[in-house]
XYZ file of C-alpha atoms in Angstrom:
571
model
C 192.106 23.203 202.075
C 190.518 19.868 201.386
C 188.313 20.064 204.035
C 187.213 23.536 203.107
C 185.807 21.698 199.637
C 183.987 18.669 201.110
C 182.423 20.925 203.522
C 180.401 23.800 201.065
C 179.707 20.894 198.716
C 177.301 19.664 201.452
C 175.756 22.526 201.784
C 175.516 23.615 198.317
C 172.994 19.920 198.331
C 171.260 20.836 201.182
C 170.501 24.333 199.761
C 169.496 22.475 196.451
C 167.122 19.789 198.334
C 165.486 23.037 200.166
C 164.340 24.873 196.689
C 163.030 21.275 195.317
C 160.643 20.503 198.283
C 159.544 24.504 198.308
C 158.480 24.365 195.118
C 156.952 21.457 194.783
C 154.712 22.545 197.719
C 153.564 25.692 196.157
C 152.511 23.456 193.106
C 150.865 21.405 194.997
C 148.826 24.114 197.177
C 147.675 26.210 193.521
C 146.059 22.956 192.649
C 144.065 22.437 195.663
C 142.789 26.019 195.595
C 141.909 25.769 192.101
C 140.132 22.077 192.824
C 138.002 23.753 195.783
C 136.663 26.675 193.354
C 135.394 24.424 191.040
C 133.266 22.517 193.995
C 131.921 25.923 195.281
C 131.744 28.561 192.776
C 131.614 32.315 193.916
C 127.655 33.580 193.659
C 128.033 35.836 190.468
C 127.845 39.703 190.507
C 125.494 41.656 188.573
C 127.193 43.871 186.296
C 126.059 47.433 186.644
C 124.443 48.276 183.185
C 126.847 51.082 181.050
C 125.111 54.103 179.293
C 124.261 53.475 175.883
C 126.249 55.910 173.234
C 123.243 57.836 171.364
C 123.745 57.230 167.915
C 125.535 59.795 165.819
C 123.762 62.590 163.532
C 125.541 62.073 160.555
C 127.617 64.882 159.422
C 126.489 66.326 155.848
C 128.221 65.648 153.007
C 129.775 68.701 152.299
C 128.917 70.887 148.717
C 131.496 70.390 146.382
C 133.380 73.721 145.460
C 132.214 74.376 141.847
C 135.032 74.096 139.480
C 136.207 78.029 138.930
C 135.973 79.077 135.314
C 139.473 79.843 134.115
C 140.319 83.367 132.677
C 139.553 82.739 129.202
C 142.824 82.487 127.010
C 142.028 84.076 123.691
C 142.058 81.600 121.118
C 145.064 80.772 119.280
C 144.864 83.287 115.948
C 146.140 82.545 112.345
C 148.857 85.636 111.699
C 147.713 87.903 109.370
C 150.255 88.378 106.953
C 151.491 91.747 106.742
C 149.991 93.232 109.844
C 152.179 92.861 113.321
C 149.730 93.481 115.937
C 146.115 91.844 115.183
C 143.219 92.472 117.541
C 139.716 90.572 117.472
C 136.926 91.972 118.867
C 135.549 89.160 120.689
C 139.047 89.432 122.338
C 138.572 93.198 123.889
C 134.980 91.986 125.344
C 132.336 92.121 121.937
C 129.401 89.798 122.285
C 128.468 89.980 118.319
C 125.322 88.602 119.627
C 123.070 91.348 118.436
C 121.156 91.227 121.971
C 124.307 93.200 124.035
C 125.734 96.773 123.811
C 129.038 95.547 122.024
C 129.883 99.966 121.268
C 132.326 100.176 123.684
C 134.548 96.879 122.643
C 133.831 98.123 119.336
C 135.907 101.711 119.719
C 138.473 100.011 121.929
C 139.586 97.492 119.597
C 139.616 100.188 116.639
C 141.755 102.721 118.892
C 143.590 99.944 120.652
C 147.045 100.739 118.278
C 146.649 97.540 116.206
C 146.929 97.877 112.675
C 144.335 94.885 112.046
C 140.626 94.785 113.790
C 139.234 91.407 112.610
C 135.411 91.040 113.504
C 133.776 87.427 113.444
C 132.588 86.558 110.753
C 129.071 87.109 109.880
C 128.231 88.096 113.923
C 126.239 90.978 114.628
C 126.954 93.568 116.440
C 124.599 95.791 118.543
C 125.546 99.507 119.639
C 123.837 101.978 121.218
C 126.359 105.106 120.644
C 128.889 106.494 117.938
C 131.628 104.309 116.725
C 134.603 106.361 116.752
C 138.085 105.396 114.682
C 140.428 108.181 116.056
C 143.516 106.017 115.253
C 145.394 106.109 111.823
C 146.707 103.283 110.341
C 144.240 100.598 110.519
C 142.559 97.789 108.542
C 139.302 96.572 109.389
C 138.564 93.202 108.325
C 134.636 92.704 108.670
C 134.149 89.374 107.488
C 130.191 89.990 106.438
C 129.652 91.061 110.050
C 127.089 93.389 110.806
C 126.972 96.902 112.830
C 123.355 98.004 113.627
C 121.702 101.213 115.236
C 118.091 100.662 117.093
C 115.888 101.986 119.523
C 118.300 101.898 122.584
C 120.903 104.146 120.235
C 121.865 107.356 122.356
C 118.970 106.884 124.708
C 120.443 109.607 126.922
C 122.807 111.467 124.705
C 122.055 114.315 122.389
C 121.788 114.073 118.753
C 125.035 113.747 117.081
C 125.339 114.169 112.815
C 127.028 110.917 112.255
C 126.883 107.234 113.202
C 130.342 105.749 112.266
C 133.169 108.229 112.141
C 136.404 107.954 110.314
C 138.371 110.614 111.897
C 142.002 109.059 111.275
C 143.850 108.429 108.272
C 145.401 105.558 106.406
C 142.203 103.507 106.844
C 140.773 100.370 104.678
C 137.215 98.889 105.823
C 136.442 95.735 104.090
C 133.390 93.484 104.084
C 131.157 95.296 106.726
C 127.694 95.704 106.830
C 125.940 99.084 108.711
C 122.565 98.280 108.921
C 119.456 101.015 110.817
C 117.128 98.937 112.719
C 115.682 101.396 114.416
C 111.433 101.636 114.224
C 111.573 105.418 115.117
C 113.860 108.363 114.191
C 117.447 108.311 116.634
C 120.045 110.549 117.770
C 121.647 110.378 114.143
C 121.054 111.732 110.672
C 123.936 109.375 108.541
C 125.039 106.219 108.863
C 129.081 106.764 108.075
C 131.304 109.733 107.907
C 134.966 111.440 106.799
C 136.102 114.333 108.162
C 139.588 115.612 107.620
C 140.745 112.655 106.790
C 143.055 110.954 104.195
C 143.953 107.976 102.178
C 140.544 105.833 103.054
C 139.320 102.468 101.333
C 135.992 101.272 101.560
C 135.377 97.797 99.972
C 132.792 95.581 99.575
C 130.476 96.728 102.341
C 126.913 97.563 102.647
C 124.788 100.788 104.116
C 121.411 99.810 104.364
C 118.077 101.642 105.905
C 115.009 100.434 105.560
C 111.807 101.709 105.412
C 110.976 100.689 108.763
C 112.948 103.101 110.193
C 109.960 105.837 109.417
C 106.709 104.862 111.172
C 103.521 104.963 109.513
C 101.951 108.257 109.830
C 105.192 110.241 111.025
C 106.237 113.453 109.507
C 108.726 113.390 106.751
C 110.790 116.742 107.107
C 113.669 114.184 108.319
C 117.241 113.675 106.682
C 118.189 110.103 106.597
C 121.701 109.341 104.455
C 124.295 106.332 104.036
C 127.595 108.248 103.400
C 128.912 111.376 103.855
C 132.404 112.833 102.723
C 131.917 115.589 105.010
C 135.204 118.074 104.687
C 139.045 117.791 104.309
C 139.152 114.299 103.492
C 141.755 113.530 100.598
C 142.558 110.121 98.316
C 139.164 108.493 98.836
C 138.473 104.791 97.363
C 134.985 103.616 97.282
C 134.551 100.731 95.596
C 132.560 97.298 95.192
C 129.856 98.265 97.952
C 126.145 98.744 98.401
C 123.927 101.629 99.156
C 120.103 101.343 100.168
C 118.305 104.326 101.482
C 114.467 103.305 101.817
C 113.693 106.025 104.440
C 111.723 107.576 102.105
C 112.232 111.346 103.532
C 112.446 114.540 102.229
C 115.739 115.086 102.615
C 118.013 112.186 102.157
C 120.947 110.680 99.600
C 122.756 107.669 99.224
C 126.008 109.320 99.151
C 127.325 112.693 99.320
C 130.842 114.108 98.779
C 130.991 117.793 100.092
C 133.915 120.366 101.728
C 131.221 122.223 103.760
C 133.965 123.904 106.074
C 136.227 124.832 102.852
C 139.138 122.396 104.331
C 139.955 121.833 101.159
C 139.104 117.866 99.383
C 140.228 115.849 96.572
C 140.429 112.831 94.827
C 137.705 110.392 94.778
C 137.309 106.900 92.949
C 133.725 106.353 93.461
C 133.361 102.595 91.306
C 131.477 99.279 91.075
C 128.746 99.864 93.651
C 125.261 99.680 93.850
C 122.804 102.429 94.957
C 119.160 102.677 95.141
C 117.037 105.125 96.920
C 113.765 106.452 97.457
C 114.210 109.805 99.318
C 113.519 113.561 98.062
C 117.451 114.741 97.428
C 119.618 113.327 95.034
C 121.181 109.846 94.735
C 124.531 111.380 94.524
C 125.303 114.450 95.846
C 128.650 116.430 95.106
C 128.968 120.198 96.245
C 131.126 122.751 98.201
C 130.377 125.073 100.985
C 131.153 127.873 98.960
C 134.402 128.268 96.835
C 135.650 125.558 94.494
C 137.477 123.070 97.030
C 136.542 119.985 95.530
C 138.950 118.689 92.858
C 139.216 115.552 91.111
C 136.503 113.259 91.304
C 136.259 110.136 89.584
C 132.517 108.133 89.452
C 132.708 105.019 87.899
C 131.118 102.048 86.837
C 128.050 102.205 89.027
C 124.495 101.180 89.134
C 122.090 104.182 90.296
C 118.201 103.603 91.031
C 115.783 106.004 92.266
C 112.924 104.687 93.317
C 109.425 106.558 93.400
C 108.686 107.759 97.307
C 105.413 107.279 98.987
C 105.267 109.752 101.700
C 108.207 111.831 100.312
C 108.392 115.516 97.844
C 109.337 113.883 94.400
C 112.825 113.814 93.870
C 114.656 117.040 92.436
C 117.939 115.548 91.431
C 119.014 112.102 90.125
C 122.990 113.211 90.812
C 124.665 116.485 91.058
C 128.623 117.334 90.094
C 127.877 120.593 91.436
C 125.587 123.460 92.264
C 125.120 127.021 90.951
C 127.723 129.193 92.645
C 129.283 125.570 94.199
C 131.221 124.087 91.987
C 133.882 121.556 91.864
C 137.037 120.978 89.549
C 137.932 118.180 87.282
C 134.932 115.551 87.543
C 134.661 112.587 85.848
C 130.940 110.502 85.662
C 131.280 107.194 83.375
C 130.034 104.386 82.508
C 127.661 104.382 85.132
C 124.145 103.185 84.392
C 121.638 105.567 85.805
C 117.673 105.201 86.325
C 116.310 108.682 87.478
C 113.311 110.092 87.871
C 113.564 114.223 88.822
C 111.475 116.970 88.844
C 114.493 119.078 88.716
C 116.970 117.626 86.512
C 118.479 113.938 86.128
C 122.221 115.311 86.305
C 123.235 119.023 87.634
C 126.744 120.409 86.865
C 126.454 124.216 87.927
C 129.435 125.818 88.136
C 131.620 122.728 88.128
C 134.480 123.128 85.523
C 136.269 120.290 83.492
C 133.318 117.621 83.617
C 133.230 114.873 81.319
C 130.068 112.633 81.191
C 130.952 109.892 79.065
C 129.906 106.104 78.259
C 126.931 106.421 80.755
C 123.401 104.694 80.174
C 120.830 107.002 81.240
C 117.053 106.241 81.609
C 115.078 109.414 83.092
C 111.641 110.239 83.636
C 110.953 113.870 83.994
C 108.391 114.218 87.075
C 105.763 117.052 87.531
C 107.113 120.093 87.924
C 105.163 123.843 86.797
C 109.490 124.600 86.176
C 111.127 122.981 83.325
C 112.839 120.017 83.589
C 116.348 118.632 81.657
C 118.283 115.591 81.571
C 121.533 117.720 82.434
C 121.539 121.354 83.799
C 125.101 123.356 83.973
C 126.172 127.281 83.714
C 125.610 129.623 80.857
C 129.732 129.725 80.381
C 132.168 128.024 78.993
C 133.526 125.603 82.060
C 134.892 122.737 79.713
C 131.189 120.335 80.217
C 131.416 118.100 78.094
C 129.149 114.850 77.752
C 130.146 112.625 75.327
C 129.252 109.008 73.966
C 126.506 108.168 76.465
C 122.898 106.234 75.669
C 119.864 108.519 76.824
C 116.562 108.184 77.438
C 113.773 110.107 78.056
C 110.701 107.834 79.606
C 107.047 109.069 78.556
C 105.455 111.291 80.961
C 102.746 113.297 79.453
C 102.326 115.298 82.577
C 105.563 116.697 82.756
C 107.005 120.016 82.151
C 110.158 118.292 80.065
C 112.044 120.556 78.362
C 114.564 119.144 77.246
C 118.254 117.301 77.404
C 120.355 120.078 77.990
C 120.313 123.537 80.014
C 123.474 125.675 80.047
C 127.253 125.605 77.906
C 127.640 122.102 77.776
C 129.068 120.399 74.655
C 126.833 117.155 73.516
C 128.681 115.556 71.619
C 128.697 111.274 70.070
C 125.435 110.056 71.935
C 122.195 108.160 71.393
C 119.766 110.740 72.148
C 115.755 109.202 72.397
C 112.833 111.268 73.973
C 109.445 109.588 74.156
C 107.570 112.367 75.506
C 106.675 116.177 74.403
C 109.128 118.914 74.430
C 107.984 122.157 75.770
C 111.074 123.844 75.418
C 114.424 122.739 73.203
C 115.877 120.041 73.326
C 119.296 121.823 73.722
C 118.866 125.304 75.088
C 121.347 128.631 76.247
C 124.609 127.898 74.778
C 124.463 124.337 74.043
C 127.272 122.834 71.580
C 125.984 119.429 69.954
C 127.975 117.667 67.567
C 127.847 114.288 65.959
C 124.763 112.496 68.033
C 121.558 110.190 67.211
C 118.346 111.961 68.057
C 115.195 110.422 68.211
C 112.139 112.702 69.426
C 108.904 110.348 70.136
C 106.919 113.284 71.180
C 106.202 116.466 69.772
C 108.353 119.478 70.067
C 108.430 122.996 70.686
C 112.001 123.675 68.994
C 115.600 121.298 68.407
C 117.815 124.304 69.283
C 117.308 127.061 71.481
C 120.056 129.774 71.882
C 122.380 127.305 71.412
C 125.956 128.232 69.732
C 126.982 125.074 67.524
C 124.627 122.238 66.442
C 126.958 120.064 63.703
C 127.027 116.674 62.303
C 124.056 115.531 63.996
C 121.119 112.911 62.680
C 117.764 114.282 63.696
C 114.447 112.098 63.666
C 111.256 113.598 64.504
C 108.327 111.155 64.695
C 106.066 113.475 66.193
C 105.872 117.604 65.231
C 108.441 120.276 65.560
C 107.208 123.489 65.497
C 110.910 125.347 64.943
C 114.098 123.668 64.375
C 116.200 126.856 66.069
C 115.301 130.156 67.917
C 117.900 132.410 69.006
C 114.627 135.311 70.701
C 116.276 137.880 72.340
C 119.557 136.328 72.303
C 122.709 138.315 71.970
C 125.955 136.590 70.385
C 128.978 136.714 72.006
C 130.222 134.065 69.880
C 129.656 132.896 66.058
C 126.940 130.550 65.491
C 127.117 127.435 62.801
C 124.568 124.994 62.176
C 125.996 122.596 59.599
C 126.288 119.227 58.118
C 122.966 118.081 59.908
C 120.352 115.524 58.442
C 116.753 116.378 59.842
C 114.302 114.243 59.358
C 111.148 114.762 60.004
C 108.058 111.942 60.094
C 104.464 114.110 61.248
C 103.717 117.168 59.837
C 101.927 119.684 62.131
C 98.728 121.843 61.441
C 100.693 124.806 62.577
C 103.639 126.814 60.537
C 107.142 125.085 60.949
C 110.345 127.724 60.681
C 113.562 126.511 60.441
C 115.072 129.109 62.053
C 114.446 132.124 63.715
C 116.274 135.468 64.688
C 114.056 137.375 66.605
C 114.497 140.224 69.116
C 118.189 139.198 68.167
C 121.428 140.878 68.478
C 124.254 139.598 66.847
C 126.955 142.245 67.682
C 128.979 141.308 64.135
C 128.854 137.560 64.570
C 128.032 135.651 61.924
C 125.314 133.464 61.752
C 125.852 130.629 59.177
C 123.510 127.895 58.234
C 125.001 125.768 55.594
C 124.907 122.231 54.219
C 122.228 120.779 55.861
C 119.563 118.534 54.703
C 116.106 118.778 56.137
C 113.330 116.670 55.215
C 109.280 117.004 56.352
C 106.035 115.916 54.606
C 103.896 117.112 51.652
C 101.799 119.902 53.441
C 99.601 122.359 52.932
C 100.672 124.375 55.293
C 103.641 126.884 55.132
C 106.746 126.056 55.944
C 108.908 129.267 56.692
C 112.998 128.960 55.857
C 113.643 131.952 58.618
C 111.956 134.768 60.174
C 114.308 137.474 61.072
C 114.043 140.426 62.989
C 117.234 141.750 64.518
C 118.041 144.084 67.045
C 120.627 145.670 65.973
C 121.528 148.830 63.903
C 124.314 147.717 61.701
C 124.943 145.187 59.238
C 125.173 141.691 59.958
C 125.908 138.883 57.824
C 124.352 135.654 57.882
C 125.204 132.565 55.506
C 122.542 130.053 53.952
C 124.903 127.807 51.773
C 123.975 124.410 50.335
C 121.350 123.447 52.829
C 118.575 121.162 51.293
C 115.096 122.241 52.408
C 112.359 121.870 49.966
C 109.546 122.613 52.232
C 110.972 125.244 53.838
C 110.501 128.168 50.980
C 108.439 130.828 52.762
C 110.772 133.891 54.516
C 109.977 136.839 56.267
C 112.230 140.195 57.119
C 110.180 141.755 59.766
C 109.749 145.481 58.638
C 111.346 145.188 54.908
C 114.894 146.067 56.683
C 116.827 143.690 54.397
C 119.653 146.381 54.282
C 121.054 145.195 57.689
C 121.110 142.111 56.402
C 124.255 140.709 54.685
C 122.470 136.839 53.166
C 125.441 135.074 51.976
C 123.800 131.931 49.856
């Protein structure tokens, strides 16, 4: 065992010396190798050249994406208090530019349900076709914006009456302008409409044509109108707005309030607005298609100005409350101020019944006319006309055929009467009954009363001639007649014969003609002044009383004939 050990112990040494000495000879041969390359370098090689890279186009920059325009989110609104679903025009697509077609946005926002259409304020709108509110229950809240018609309007439509319809009910329009700017006529004949519709407000809005609508040198026979209550509408408010019609057209109105179809219409407050026109037809026009179907009218408050046309017939009517055979029921015109000029009449009534014209200031001018021409014309019956407590004034036109105030049964009654022109017919003539009113005649005139039935209580002044204070020619009574309690003054005396009353060609059919307590005063003058001339038709005996009058220069009378026996003269 012990020699086992001493034995690999030895050669574990040898083994050891062995790895020394080999290693220390490689070392020692790398070092000589590397000492011999140093004495004799290797020749060099020539390096083969490498391609050159060509140098890179540069890639473009690329466009940028343009930033994508969001959806637009309406702007947030202020609620409008007491309406639940509020829609702005702007919102359904309107421009209210005045240079785009905004009709269509327009009709969609009015029939889009809500019960508020706000428009922005003071934009203008363009449209090109018929604006269309088919949806009841709305409010319109126009905010001094502005609606207009041109050239481009219904470019390839047909003519259609009316521009803006109201076709719904339960509708209120406030603060919005309609405005024609159109240089030629266009496929419409009036700006806004009603048709069979009820409980509609209009407030504080305007209607306006110009006179540029009309070219120079075109043809006149045209209708051109602002408003139209065209049939069936019902509890109508009109109030606080503006009318201007300059089309200057033969036919033509402001406003006109009508039941052509006979649907039956009623209740109007026409009040506090402004009209002013310059066309042929009347400022106002109120009538029916046939029947009475028109009730209840109520006028109020307004301002009314005609103006003179250029190219236009002269006007024939400053207002009418109805027409001959068209009447309407329970009208009311007052305290309206009214500047008229007519060649026709400044007020018609017709058949209308229960009219009252009261508190009105009216300033006509009668126009040329070979017909005569009154301040108010109405029907030869009794239809309850009564115009009461109103300022009138007849203008000076010595051209005129003026005849006189009144025409027809209608009760005058508590006004300031002045005419400064000539009187070619009577002041109140056929059926007239005029109480307790101011009359000052600036002209000369033909007679005070003509036919009439009552003439009581009045102050007369004539500062030019009267040639016969009342005429009843050819007249038959159906009534008693009374003239008393008068004061006639008069301030000219005339070349010709005055008579203070005459029945000629007159059949009284046993009414009494009476004559009593008036006083009449005229100039010193040669010439005769005759108290009556009478010669009656009729075969029996009639009584007439002259009581208590006052008339010294009216002492001449005359009994055609000598047939004082059908005369019963009570005085």
């Amino acid at each position: 065992m012990i020699h086992f050990k001493s034995t690999f112990k030895r050669a574990l040494s040898v083994a050891l010396f062995m790895f020394i000495i080999i290693l220390l000879g490689t070392s020692s041969i790398a070092s000589a190798k590397k000492s011999n390359n140093r004495k004799n370098p290797a020749p060099t090689a020539t390096p083969t050249p490498r391609p050159k890279r060509p140098t890179p186009t540069p890639l473009p920059s690329p466009t940028p994406l343009p930033t994508p325009t969001p959806t637009p989110t309406p702007p947030a609104r202020p609620p409008l208090e007491g309406y639940k679903n509020v829609v702005y025009v702007e919102d359904l697509g309107a421009y209210g530019d005045g240079v785009h077609d905004d009709t269509k946005a327009i009709n969609n926002a009015l029939n889009s349900g809500a019960d508020a259409v706000v428009f922005e304020a003071n934009a203008t709108y363009k449209t090109d076709n018929i604006i269309a509110m088919q949806t009841s229950g709305v409010t319109i809240f126009g905010n001094n914006a502005s609606l207009f018609t041109d050239d481009d309007y219904r470019k390839s439509t047909n003519y259609y009456e009316w521009y803006f319809n109201v076709e719904a009910s339960n509708i209120v329009i406030k603060d919005l302008r309609i405005e024609a700017r159109e240089s030629r006529p266009v496929g419409y004949k009036t700006q806004f409409v009603v048709i069979d519709a009820s409980n509609i407000t209009v407030d504080n809005c305007t209607f306006y044509i110009p006179s540029t609508v009309i070219p120079n040198g075109y043809y006149r026979d045209l209708e051109y109108s602002n408003l139209d209550l065209f049939t069936g509408w019902h509890n109508v408010t009109i109030k606080n707005s503006t009318f201007i019609n300059l089309a200057d057209v033969d036919r033509g109105v402001n406003a006109e309030f009508r039941d052509i179809w006979n649907h039956e219409a009623s209740d109007l407050l026409f009040t506090n607005n402004t009209l002013t026109s310059n066309c042929h037809d009347e400022i106002l026009a109120s009538f029916t298609g046939s029947t009475t179907t028109i009730r209840n009218l109520n006028i109020t408050n307004n301002t009314i100005n005609a103006l003179a046309g250029i190219y236009s017939k002269p006007r024939t009517l400053g207002v009418s409350l109805g027409y001959d055979g068209f009447g309407l029921d329970n009208v009311t015109f007052s305290n309206n101020t009214l500047n008229v000029s007519a060649d026709y009449a400044a007020i018609a009534i017709g058949d209308s019944t229960n009219v009252t014209v009261n508190n009105n200031t009216i300033n006509f001018t009668p126009l040329v006319n070979w017909n005569p021409v009154y301040v108010f014309k109405g029907a030869y019956l009794d239809n309850n006309v009564n115009v009461i407590n109103n300022t009138i004034e007849v203008l000076n036109n010595p051209s005129a055929n003026f005849a006189g105030i009144s025409d027809g049964y209608i009760k005058v009654s508590y006004n300031n009467i002045t005419s400064n022109t000539n009187v070619s017919e009577a002041l109140f003539y056929n059926n007239g009954v005029v109480s307790n009113n101011t009359i000052t005649v600036n002209g000369n005139t033909k007679r005070l009363g003509s036919s009439i039935i009552s003439f009581k209580d009045n102050m007369v002044t004539f500062n030019g001639t009267i040639s016969t204070m009342f005429e009843f020619y050819n007249k038959t009574f159906y009534s008693d007649i009374t003239i008393v309690d008068n004061i006639i003054n008069c301030n000219t005396d005339s070349n010709n014969n005055e008579t203070l009353f005459m029945l000629n060609g007159t059949t009284m059919n046993g009414y009494v003609f009476t004559l009593s307590n008036n006083t009449v005063s005229c100039p010193m003058s040669t010439t005769d002044k005759s108290f009556y001339y009478m010669s009656i038709s009729d075969k029996t005996r009639q009584t007439i009383v002259l009581t208590n009058n006052t008339i010294p220069m009216f002492i001449h009378t005359y009994i055609e004939g000598g047939m004082s026996s059908i005369y019963n003269i009570v005085s």
